[in-house]
Amino acid sequence: MAIVWTKTQQHNHYEVRAAGKSRRLYRNGVLHTAYHPDNIITSSIWDLLFLPALLYPTHQLQRVLLLGVGGGAVIHLLNHYRTPKEIVGVEIDAIHLNAAKRFFNLRYKNLTLHHADAIEWVKHYKGEKFDLIIEDIFTEHEGQPTRLMHNNKTWLKQLKRLLNKKGMLVINNADSKEAAFTKANSSGFAAIFQFRLHTLQNHVLAFTRQISSISLFKNEIKLNPDLTKKQKTGLLRYTLRKIQNP
């Protein structure tokens, strides 16, 4: 892919690479966003972060909070397939936000972006609660993506505080060890679902405050011809299992 834009600031090096209409955003050599306007499905981690939204009917996901925006791949997926009334995105890296608008078409009327530390933003938030919270706070270390912070009981409690009584919390865990800790410290949910892709170590966990099922998820796929087609052709790839239903 050709490099179409670069920037170095505060020891971080940024690149946007392109091939045709495809765009990729890198920071310090680590991929933070992949986007193609004619094929929103990424066949990577961003699909796993969006897919839990199919565990609920569309009308139940009106207010969405995304912690860690990057170049906005998850926002494109949500708006393309679920069309929530409002999406709030929080991103600590201002250069990511600028690149998202300039190169990744991240401009929606239902989108509000905040340049802020997501941890502090959550801690001090006092507004209306959310139907869906997606936590994807990652950085990079030695050329590999890594969580900016390890999950702890306090952080999980703060996230739950922002969730409405029937809401869903989605967390991107870097590996199985981190996922096990998250599961062990996330009480008060009706069910837990795990999304994975065989090419990634990530374990994306979806915690639902109301009963959902894999059959409901599959039905939501069937109701969308584009998702059905992409699943049949292998562009939409994932494994899903229900791992808890107290």
C-alpha positions as a printed Julia matrix, in Angstrom:
246×3 Matrix{Float64}:
   0.0     0.0    0.0
   1.19    3.52  -0.76
   1.85    5.94   2.1
  -0.39    8.96   1.5
   0.21   10.84   4.76
   2.71   10.8    7.63
   3.18   12.76  10.83
   5.55   12.49  13.77
   4.65   14.07  17.11
   5.72   13.4   20.69
   7.74   10.3   19.73
   4.76    8.81  17.86
   4.9     8.19  14.12
   1.63    8.09  12.17
   0.91    6.86   8.66
  -2.13    6.54   6.45
  -1.64    3.95   3.73
  -3.88    3.48   0.71
  -4.57    0.99  -2.06
  -7.44    2.05  -4.29
 -10.25    3.1   -1.95
  -8.81    1.16   1.0
  -7.32    3.15   3.86
  -5.29    2.02   6.85
  -4.17    4.04   9.86
  -0.92    3.12  11.62
   0.73    4.47  14.73
   4.29    3.35  15.44
   3.87    0.56  12.91
   0.72   -0.88  14.52
  -2.54   -0.96  12.57
  -5.28    1.04  14.31
  -7.97    1.19  11.62
  -8.85   -0.43   8.29
 -11.56    1.09   6.08
 -13.04    0.69   2.61
 -16.13    2.78   1.78
 -17.58    0.08  -0.48
 -16.9    -2.8    1.93
 -17.4    -1.77   5.55
 -16.68   -5.29   6.85
 -13.01   -5.45   7.85
 -12.47   -9.2    8.39
 -10.59   -8.23  11.56
 -11.01   -7.05  15.15
 -13.39   -4.19  14.33
 -16.01   -6.67  13.12
 -15.8    -8.47  16.47
 -16.44   -5.2   18.3
 -19.48   -4.4   16.16
 -21.06   -7.87  15.99
 -22.35   -7.94  19.61
 -24.79   -5.2   18.57
 -26.67   -7.98  16.73
 -27.49   -9.64  20.05
 -30.19   -6.99  20.54
 -32.91   -5.76  18.17
 -31.97   -2.49  16.46
 -34.53   -0.38  18.32
 -32.88   -1.18  21.67
 -29.53    0.33  20.73
 -30.26    4.05  20.48
 -27.32    5.45  22.5
 -23.84    4.03  21.97
 -20.56    4.91  23.7
 -17.26    3.97  22.06
 -14.12    4.28  24.17
 -11.16    4.3   21.8
 -12.15    5.62  18.38
  -8.98    5.21  16.32
  -9.93    5.94  12.72
 -13.57    5.07  13.29
 -14.01    1.59  11.76
 -16.47    0.49  14.48
 -18.52    3.66  14.04
 -18.83    3.02  10.31
 -20.02   -0.52  11.02
 -22.58    0.6   13.6
 -24.02    3.29  11.35
 -24.09    1.04   8.31
 -25.81   -1.92   9.94
 -27.61   -0.64  13.09
 -28.14    3.14  12.73
 -28.3     4.18  16.42
 -29.79    7.56  17.26
 -26.59    8.75  18.93
 -22.96    7.63  19.06
 -20.47    9.2   21.48
 -16.8     8.51  20.8
 -13.94    9.23  23.21
 -10.35    9.23  21.93
  -7.19   10.4   23.68
  -5.18   10.85  20.47
  -6.1    14.07  18.66
  -4.13   13.02  15.59
  -6.28    9.9   15.29
  -9.41   12.05  15.39
  -8.07   14.42  12.74
  -7.01   11.54  10.5
 -10.38    9.84  10.98
 -12.19   12.91   9.65
  -9.71   13.67   6.87
  -9.0    10.2    5.48
 -11.69    7.85   6.84
 -14.88    9.84   6.21
 -15.8     9.9    9.89
 -18.54   12.51   9.67
 -22.03   11.62  10.86
 -24.85   13.76  12.2
 -25.45   11.25  15.0
 -21.79   11.28  16.1
 -20.21   13.34  18.88
 -16.44   13.0   19.31
 -14.54   13.93  22.46
 -10.78   14.4   22.57
 -10.23   13.11  26.09
  -8.7    10.41  28.26
 -11.44    7.77  28.21
 -10.66    6.65  31.76
 -11.09   10.17  33.16
 -14.09   10.85  30.91
 -15.91    7.78  32.25
 -14.97    8.63  35.82
 -16.53   12.1   35.61
 -19.47   11.4   33.28
 -22.86   12.39  34.73
 -25.15   12.36  31.69
 -27.73    9.99  30.25
 -26.83    6.31  30.34
 -26.03    4.2   27.28
 -27.64    1.17  25.64
 -24.29   -0.1   24.37
 -20.75    0.61  25.58
 -17.78   -0.64  23.55
 -14.44   -0.45  25.37
 -11.46   -0.67  23.02
  -8.69    1.27  24.76
  -5.48    0.06  23.13
  -2.01    1.43  22.5
   1.14   -0.3   21.23
   4.29   -1.73  22.82
   7.31   -3.03  20.92
   5.36   -3.12  17.68
   2.36   -4.98  19.07
  -1.1    -3.75  20.08
  -1.66   -3.83  23.83
  -4.29   -2.54  26.21
  -3.61    0.89  27.62
  -4.65   -0.42  31.04
  -5.48   -3.8   32.52
  -9.06   -4.31  33.57
  -9.69   -3.98  37.29
 -12.78   -4.06  39.49
 -12.93   -0.28  39.82
 -12.83    0.27  36.06
 -15.47   -2.37  35.36
 -17.7    -0.87  38.05
 -17.35    2.58  36.47
 -18.31    1.21  33.05
 -21.38   -0.51  34.48
 -22.44    2.78  36.07
 -22.84    4.3   32.59
 -24.94    1.4   31.29
 -28.73    1.43  31.36
 -30.71   -1.36  33.04
 -31.07   -3.38  29.81
 -27.77   -2.37  28.24
 -24.77   -4.23  26.88
 -21.06   -3.84  27.67
 -18.49   -4.98  25.09
 -14.82   -5.24  26.05
 -11.85   -6.02  23.81
  -9.51   -8.25  25.83
  -5.98   -8.74  24.52
  -5.8   -12.46  25.34
  -7.42  -15.35  27.21
  -5.82  -14.44  30.56
  -7.24  -10.94  30.47
 -10.63  -12.25  29.34
 -10.73  -14.65  32.29
 -10.13  -11.79  34.74
 -12.8    -9.65  33.08
 -15.34  -12.48  33.3
 -14.52  -13.17  36.93
 -15.09   -9.54  37.91
 -18.21   -8.74  35.89
 -21.22   -9.69  37.97
 -24.76   -8.48  37.47
 -25.28   -9.51  33.85
 -27.86  -11.9   32.4
 -25.46  -13.47  29.89
 -21.92  -13.32  28.53
 -20.96  -13.98  24.9
 -17.49  -14.42  23.43
 -16.51  -13.35  19.9
 -13.23  -14.49  18.38
 -11.38  -14.67  15.08
  -8.89  -17.5   14.58
  -6.2   -15.12  13.28
  -6.28  -12.98  16.46
  -5.49  -13.54  20.14
  -8.21  -11.09  21.19
 -11.24  -12.23  23.16
 -14.13   -9.81  22.69
 -16.67  -10.28  25.49
 -20.24   -9.0   25.38
 -22.04   -8.69  28.73
 -25.81   -8.32  28.37
 -28.2    -7.1   31.07
 -31.11   -8.83  29.41
 -31.48  -12.35  28.05
 -30.17  -12.83  24.53
 -29.19  -15.87  22.5
 -27.08  -17.09  19.61
 -30.28  -17.9   17.71
 -31.4   -14.25  18.01
 -27.97  -13.17  16.75
 -28.17  -15.52  13.77
 -31.64  -14.24  12.96
 -30.35  -10.65  12.89
 -27.69  -11.78  10.39
 -30.37  -13.41   8.22
 -32.46  -10.25   8.27
 -29.59   -8.33   6.65
 -28.87   -9.48   3.06
 -25.45   -7.8    2.99
 -24.25   -9.49   6.2
 -25.66  -12.81   5.0
 -23.76  -12.49   1.72
 -20.5   -11.51   3.39
 -20.77  -14.42   5.81
 -21.37  -16.88   2.97
 -18.43  -15.53   0.96
 -16.09  -15.64   3.97
 -15.55  -11.89   4.36
 -17.43  -11.88   7.66
 -15.61  -14.37   9.86
 -16.03  -15.01  13.58
 -16.69  -17.65  16.21
 -19.38  -17.03  18.8
 -20.23  -18.9   21.96
 -22.35  -18.21  25.0
 -20.15  -18.72  28.02
 -22.45  -17.74  30.88
 -26.16  -17.47  31.6
 -26.68  -17.26  35.38
